[in-house]
Every structure is written in structure tokens, then in C-alpha cells.
């Protein structure tokens, strides 16, 4: 069974991804050994509280939860304009209270180091936030990320425009130096970029299907969050006028459990950290020549129907089994 550390900054799509992961864990497909939170979509304390609340939904209150390493500066404040001031559509109060204590929580970089040392080459890190925590762990303990079985990253934009600048995707742009460090540290990386995640539109109709199958506080929360995210995604033209919201982070979960929905290419991914107009851009060399220094598999094609159908069915499973 795959051991997973989930690095996240909830976040509407993070919330859906974490619910999906809990469903898979309940089905015996994965072992969620820890969640590390990062600042990004909202500040580090709020992402910690959000993750704690979402873990309580599926009965995972005992999973260790770490607080994020603070970024000294960032080019962008956060993404509350998309996700709401609380990161979850301003409805996080509808979830159970947080069971984990932020002030006494271990920092994410220390937890990552401890777990990877305890289970070398057994843990997959799913990173769906700015890569601050992973880079901090590598800085504190050089070579530690090589002890991960895989590092699965939602981030970057290669053949499509960025979503925070014309060239950069949010998670990479928020802390490009951290992303650069992570990509330079190891070659066991899988990347789910905007090239495929911008095709993953979760619609209000999908949410209503979940409500019809099992009406509860959880299904109502999913529907309300979907409606909020749909409104902001439309307002900021994230879905190009299609009604729904982008479940970017779900692609990272799909890679591990529904790999037949994705098609990859091997490449050496690099991150621009100095450009005035291209800071945070991810790129790889497309020239026809030997690339012995490749460090990542990059998803460039997706079966969006199959992926979203899998997400919907697993959310239905969670909602029929667990309520709050």
C-alpha cells in the first residue's frame, strides 16, 4: 500500500483532492501517514486549520499534521480572491472544528525529514502547494528528497499560458526559488501542469449528483464549495466561460491511482527565477538530442472524462460512508 505525505495549502481544489485521497485510504488503496501544510492560497495558519477540518470529515483526525515553513517574501500575496478569505469558499465554519493545534505543531520540513528517514524509498510526497516545505527540508538535510519513492507535483505550465502571470503557474510563481531547488535535488519527480489540469472542470451538476446520492452536511459542503469556486473561476475566466471550477490538485491523486488517465513525457524540468517577465516559468528542452539529465515525468495529455468520473465515484463513496 502506498504511503503518502500530502503537502497542501487548502484551497478549494486542495480540499477536493484531500477528500478524494481520504476516500481512497478508506477503500484500502493508500496509507495517509501525514499532511504538511504550506502558505499559498491563504496564510499558513489558515491552511493548517483547513486541513485539520477536512481530515476530521473522513475520520482522519489522528493523522499527523504539520505547519508550513514561512516564505520570507513572495511576488504574490495569496489566492484568496479565488478560494475565499478562509481558503474554502468562506464556508469553512460549516465543517467540524479543527482538532490539531497550530501553535504546538511540528514544522513541515522537520516532519518530511523524519518520515523520509524512517521510511526511505517507501513514501510518495504529493505536493499541491508552493514547494516551500520540500525545499526547506532539502536545505536542512541535503539529499533527503532522494529518499522519497516519488514526488508528485501539481504545478507549472509548459505549452500553455500561466494562471498568475502570462508565463507562470501559481504554485511555482509563489516561490520559484523553492521550486528550482526541488527540481535540482532529485530525478524522481512527476509533474501535473496546467497543460492538463485546465481541462479538469468539476461542474455544479456533478456536485448535485453527489447530493442526490447521499444528502448530508458533507455533500452540502461539497455543493456549496463547488458553487463558490464556480463563481470565482468564471469571474476570473479560469474556465474560459465553462460553468464549473478547475480541480487542478486532483490530477496529482489521479496519477497515483488512475494512471491510465494520463500520458507523460520524460524531460529535464527547469524553473526561471531571474526573468523580469518570465519568473516562475517552467520549461524543458524540446530539441532532438540526448537528455541524460532528465529529472521528471511531465503529463501533457489527459483523459478528462475518465479522471473526473473516477473523482466523482470516489467522492460518492466517501459521502455515503461518512457524515458529520
XYZ file of C-alpha atoms in Angstrom:
324
model
C 0.000 0.000 0.000
C 1.356 3.407 -0.986
C 2.493 5.575 1.937
C 1.644 9.230 1.273
C 2.612 12.618 2.653
C 0.174 15.199 1.294
C 1.664 18.723 1.067
C -1.139 21.221 0.594
C -2.444 24.780 1.008
C -6.261 24.352 1.127
C -7.686 25.880 -1.164
C -10.879 24.703 -2.884
C -9.239 22.235 -5.262
C -6.872 21.106 -2.465
C -9.945 20.316 -0.382
C -11.419 18.147 -3.128
C -8.071 16.385 -3.595
C -7.747 15.692 0.147
C -11.304 14.354 0.292
C -10.504 12.138 -2.710
C -7.362 10.862 -1.008
C -9.293 10.089 2.192
C -11.832 8.107 0.195
C -9.051 6.048 -1.387
C -7.459 5.485 2.008
C -10.811 4.308 3.379
C -11.016 1.881 0.468
C -7.628 0.431 1.426
C -5.811 1.859 -1.590
C -3.432 4.200 0.256
C -1.921 4.937 3.648
C -2.041 8.632 4.538
C 0.815 8.950 7.027
C 0.993 12.751 7.305
C -0.253 16.042 5.922
C 2.025 19.050 5.675
C 0.503 22.473 5.120
C 2.012 25.438 3.307
C 1.163 29.059 2.842
C -0.043 29.858 -0.635
C -3.748 30.039 -1.383
C -4.118 31.600 2.085
C -1.742 32.083 5.027
C -0.074 29.175 6.811
C -2.278 29.236 9.906
C -5.465 29.146 7.841
C -4.232 26.328 5.598
C -3.349 24.346 8.740
C -6.830 24.890 10.206
C -8.467 24.000 6.884
C -6.503 20.767 6.529
C -7.362 19.775 10.104
C -11.057 20.319 9.456
C -11.024 18.334 6.220
C -9.176 15.453 7.894
C -11.936 15.305 10.503
C -14.532 14.819 7.771
C -13.214 11.372 6.850
C -12.219 10.342 10.359
C -8.502 11.045 9.908
C -8.062 13.247 12.991
C -5.148 11.102 14.152
C -3.080 11.753 11.021
C -0.085 13.920 11.897
C -0.456 17.476 10.621
C 2.467 19.887 10.226
C 2.519 23.667 9.967
C 4.104 25.362 6.984
C 7.524 26.951 6.716
C 7.057 30.681 6.230
C 8.138 32.348 2.998
C 10.166 35.488 3.677
C 8.770 37.192 0.608
C 6.655 36.322 -2.372
C 5.742 38.020 -5.622
C 2.064 37.377 -4.876
C 0.135 37.707 -1.614
C -2.189 34.711 -1.914
C -5.123 33.400 -3.940
C -7.946 34.305 -1.564
C -9.645 36.115 -4.447
C -10.235 32.685 -5.998
C -10.652 30.494 -2.902
C -12.300 32.875 -0.414
C -10.792 34.617 2.601
C -10.755 31.331 4.525
C -9.496 29.350 1.534
C -12.689 27.291 1.361
C -15.355 29.498 -0.122
C -15.936 31.329 3.188
C -17.848 28.280 4.429
C -15.136 26.510 6.449
C -17.173 27.142 9.609
C -19.629 24.555 8.278
C -17.014 21.829 8.838
C -16.118 20.203 12.169
C -13.753 22.200 14.364
C -10.021 21.771 13.833
C -8.627 19.003 16.042
C -4.939 19.848 15.592
C -3.172 22.711 17.396
C -1.248 25.099 15.164
C 0.989 26.572 17.873
C 2.324 23.207 19.035
C 2.503 21.547 15.611
C 5.817 20.373 14.185
C 7.116 22.275 11.164
C 6.623 20.646 7.793
C 10.291 20.417 6.837
C 11.132 18.563 10.060
C 8.261 16.128 9.561
C 9.281 15.434 5.955
C 12.863 14.738 7.033
C 11.781 12.457 9.883
C 9.339 10.434 7.779
C 11.674 10.001 4.803
C 14.468 8.860 7.099
C 12.104 6.429 8.819
C 10.713 5.007 5.540
C 13.355 5.506 2.819
C 12.054 4.916 -0.715
C 8.613 3.984 0.622
C 6.866 7.378 0.776
C 5.284 9.270 -2.076
C 5.000 13.012 -1.485
C 2.008 14.592 -3.201
C 2.814 18.307 -3.363
C -0.077 20.510 -4.480
C 1.136 23.775 -2.934
C 4.124 26.074 -3.399
C 7.208 23.925 -2.830
C 8.450 25.848 0.206
C 8.270 22.925 2.638
C 10.071 20.483 0.353
C 12.833 22.978 -0.434
C 13.249 23.753 3.275
C 13.624 20.041 4.030
C 16.256 19.701 1.287
C 18.117 22.750 2.594
C 18.133 21.445 6.148
C 19.021 17.869 5.163
C 20.682 17.791 1.713
C 19.716 14.712 -0.287
C 16.615 13.983 1.778
C 14.207 14.264 -1.173
C 16.040 11.451 -2.951
C 14.714 9.187 -0.192
C 11.152 9.673 -1.423
C 9.731 6.962 -3.636
C 8.269 9.704 -5.829
C 7.477 13.396 -5.588
C 4.227 14.184 -7.406
C 3.839 17.907 -8.057
C 0.838 19.861 -9.270
C 2.454 22.905 -10.783
C 3.946 24.558 -13.802
C 2.833 25.437 -17.313
C 4.807 24.275 -20.351
C 2.865 24.654 -23.597
C 0.037 26.827 -22.209
C -0.053 30.267 -20.554
C 0.315 30.631 -16.806
C -2.565 31.409 -14.464
C -0.848 34.037 -12.294
C 1.351 35.677 -14.973
C 1.454 35.143 -18.742
C 4.173 32.531 -18.221
C 3.905 31.166 -14.678
C 1.581 28.906 -12.727
C 0.685 29.952 -9.161
C 2.400 27.205 -7.124
C 5.718 27.719 -8.915
C 5.491 31.518 -9.075
C 4.729 31.854 -5.363
C 8.216 30.565 -4.505
C 10.232 29.915 -7.675
C 13.492 29.515 -5.777
C 11.951 26.662 -3.792
C 10.726 25.020 -6.994
C 14.157 25.381 -8.578
C 15.765 23.708 -5.564
C 13.339 20.784 -5.584
C 13.752 20.092 -9.312
C 17.524 20.257 -8.954
C 17.572 17.903 -5.966
C 16.389 14.607 -7.452
C 15.053 12.837 -10.538
C 12.069 11.015 -9.034
C 9.570 13.774 -9.869
C 6.194 13.644 -11.617
C 4.630 16.923 -12.772
C 0.929 17.631 -13.380
C 0.938 21.077 -15.050
C -1.741 23.464 -16.257
C -1.370 21.810 -19.656
C -3.680 19.076 -18.401
C -5.272 20.463 -15.211
C -7.007 23.287 -17.068
C -9.129 20.597 -18.727
C -10.451 19.280 -15.399
C -13.659 21.213 -14.805
C -15.798 19.962 -11.922
C -19.339 21.213 -12.506
C -22.213 22.093 -10.178
C -24.141 19.255 -11.839
C -21.503 16.805 -10.621
C -21.834 18.180 -7.111
C -25.605 17.860 -7.259
C -25.246 14.216 -8.288
C -23.328 13.650 -5.051
C -26.039 15.406 -3.040
C -28.759 13.268 -4.647
C -26.884 10.062 -3.820
C -26.349 10.944 -0.159
C -27.784 14.115 1.303
C -25.765 15.213 4.349
C -23.741 18.082 5.779
C -20.733 16.795 3.837
C -22.489 16.641 0.479
C -23.970 20.084 1.086
C -20.491 21.420 1.874
C -19.167 19.924 -1.373
C -22.024 21.520 -3.311
C -21.612 24.922 -1.631
C -17.842 24.925 -2.162
C -18.302 23.920 -5.798
C -20.787 26.758 -6.332
C -18.444 29.315 -4.759
C -15.452 28.110 -6.754
C -17.525 28.054 -9.933
C -18.464 31.691 -9.412
C -14.869 32.848 -8.870
C -13.488 30.680 -11.675
C -15.990 32.255 -14.052
C -15.313 35.765 -12.742
C -11.572 35.418 -13.311
C -12.006 33.457 -16.562
C -10.244 30.381 -15.225
C -12.558 28.030 -17.120
C -12.937 30.165 -20.265
C -16.646 30.597 -19.708
C -17.476 26.980 -18.914
C -19.559 26.589 -15.766
C -17.529 24.784 -13.119
C -14.170 25.038 -11.394
C -10.729 23.602 -12.024
C -9.775 20.708 -9.742
C -6.075 21.144 -10.527
C -4.827 19.230 -7.491
C -6.970 16.206 -8.192
C -4.638 15.356 -11.077
C -1.872 14.514 -8.590
C -4.135 11.996 -6.854
C -5.260 10.586 -10.198
C -1.669 9.925 -11.251
C -1.148 7.502 -8.352
C -4.464 5.678 -8.506
C -5.791 6.149 -12.057
C -2.575 6.417 -14.113
C -4.353 5.252 -17.256
C -5.991 8.694 -17.456
C -2.649 10.441 -18.114
C 0.115 10.401 -20.725
C 3.633 11.620 -19.887
C 6.943 12.586 -21.426
C 10.358 12.424 -19.774
C 12.204 15.735 -19.512
C 14.581 17.871 -17.521
C 12.330 20.486 -15.926
C 13.896 23.818 -15.029
C 12.453 26.915 -13.379
C 13.153 30.519 -14.336
C 13.987 32.548 -11.232
C 15.571 35.706 -12.660
C 13.470 36.848 -15.613
C 11.621 40.142 -15.326
C 8.706 38.804 -17.356
C 9.154 35.034 -17.102
C 9.891 34.465 -13.406
C 8.368 31.185 -12.274
C 8.124 29.755 -15.777
C 8.692 26.008 -16.075
C 10.413 24.744 -19.177
C 12.116 21.778 -20.754
C 14.390 21.350 -23.764
C 12.462 20.114 -26.815
C 15.470 19.873 -29.113
C 16.046 16.447 -30.650
C 19.115 15.420 -28.700
C 20.123 13.098 -25.873
C 18.807 14.143 -22.459
C 20.671 12.042 -19.931
C 19.970 14.556 -17.156
C 16.151 14.273 -17.222
C 14.623 14.733 -13.767
C 10.859 14.425 -14.235
C 7.890 12.903 -15.999
C 5.545 15.649 -17.224
C 1.870 14.995 -18.001
C 0.845 16.548 -21.308
C -2.319 14.590 -22.169
C -5.292 13.622 -20.002
C -8.484 11.600 -20.294
C -10.551 14.266 -18.563
C -13.793 12.284 -18.710
C -12.252 9.233 -17.092
C -10.410 11.225 -14.450
C -13.451 13.262 -13.397
C -15.649 10.166 -13.372
C -13.183 8.468 -11.019
C -13.131 11.514 -8.735
C -16.927 11.621 -8.673
C -17.319 7.941 -7.812
C -14.752 8.083 -5.017
C -16.331 11.202 -3.530
C -19.668 9.378 -3.639
C -18.090 6.506 -1.701
C -16.799 8.861 0.998
C -20.088 10.721 1.265
C -22.155 7.538 1.612
C -19.895 6.173 4.341
C -19.039 9.255 6.405
C -21.023 12.198 7.691
C -20.520 14.958 10.248
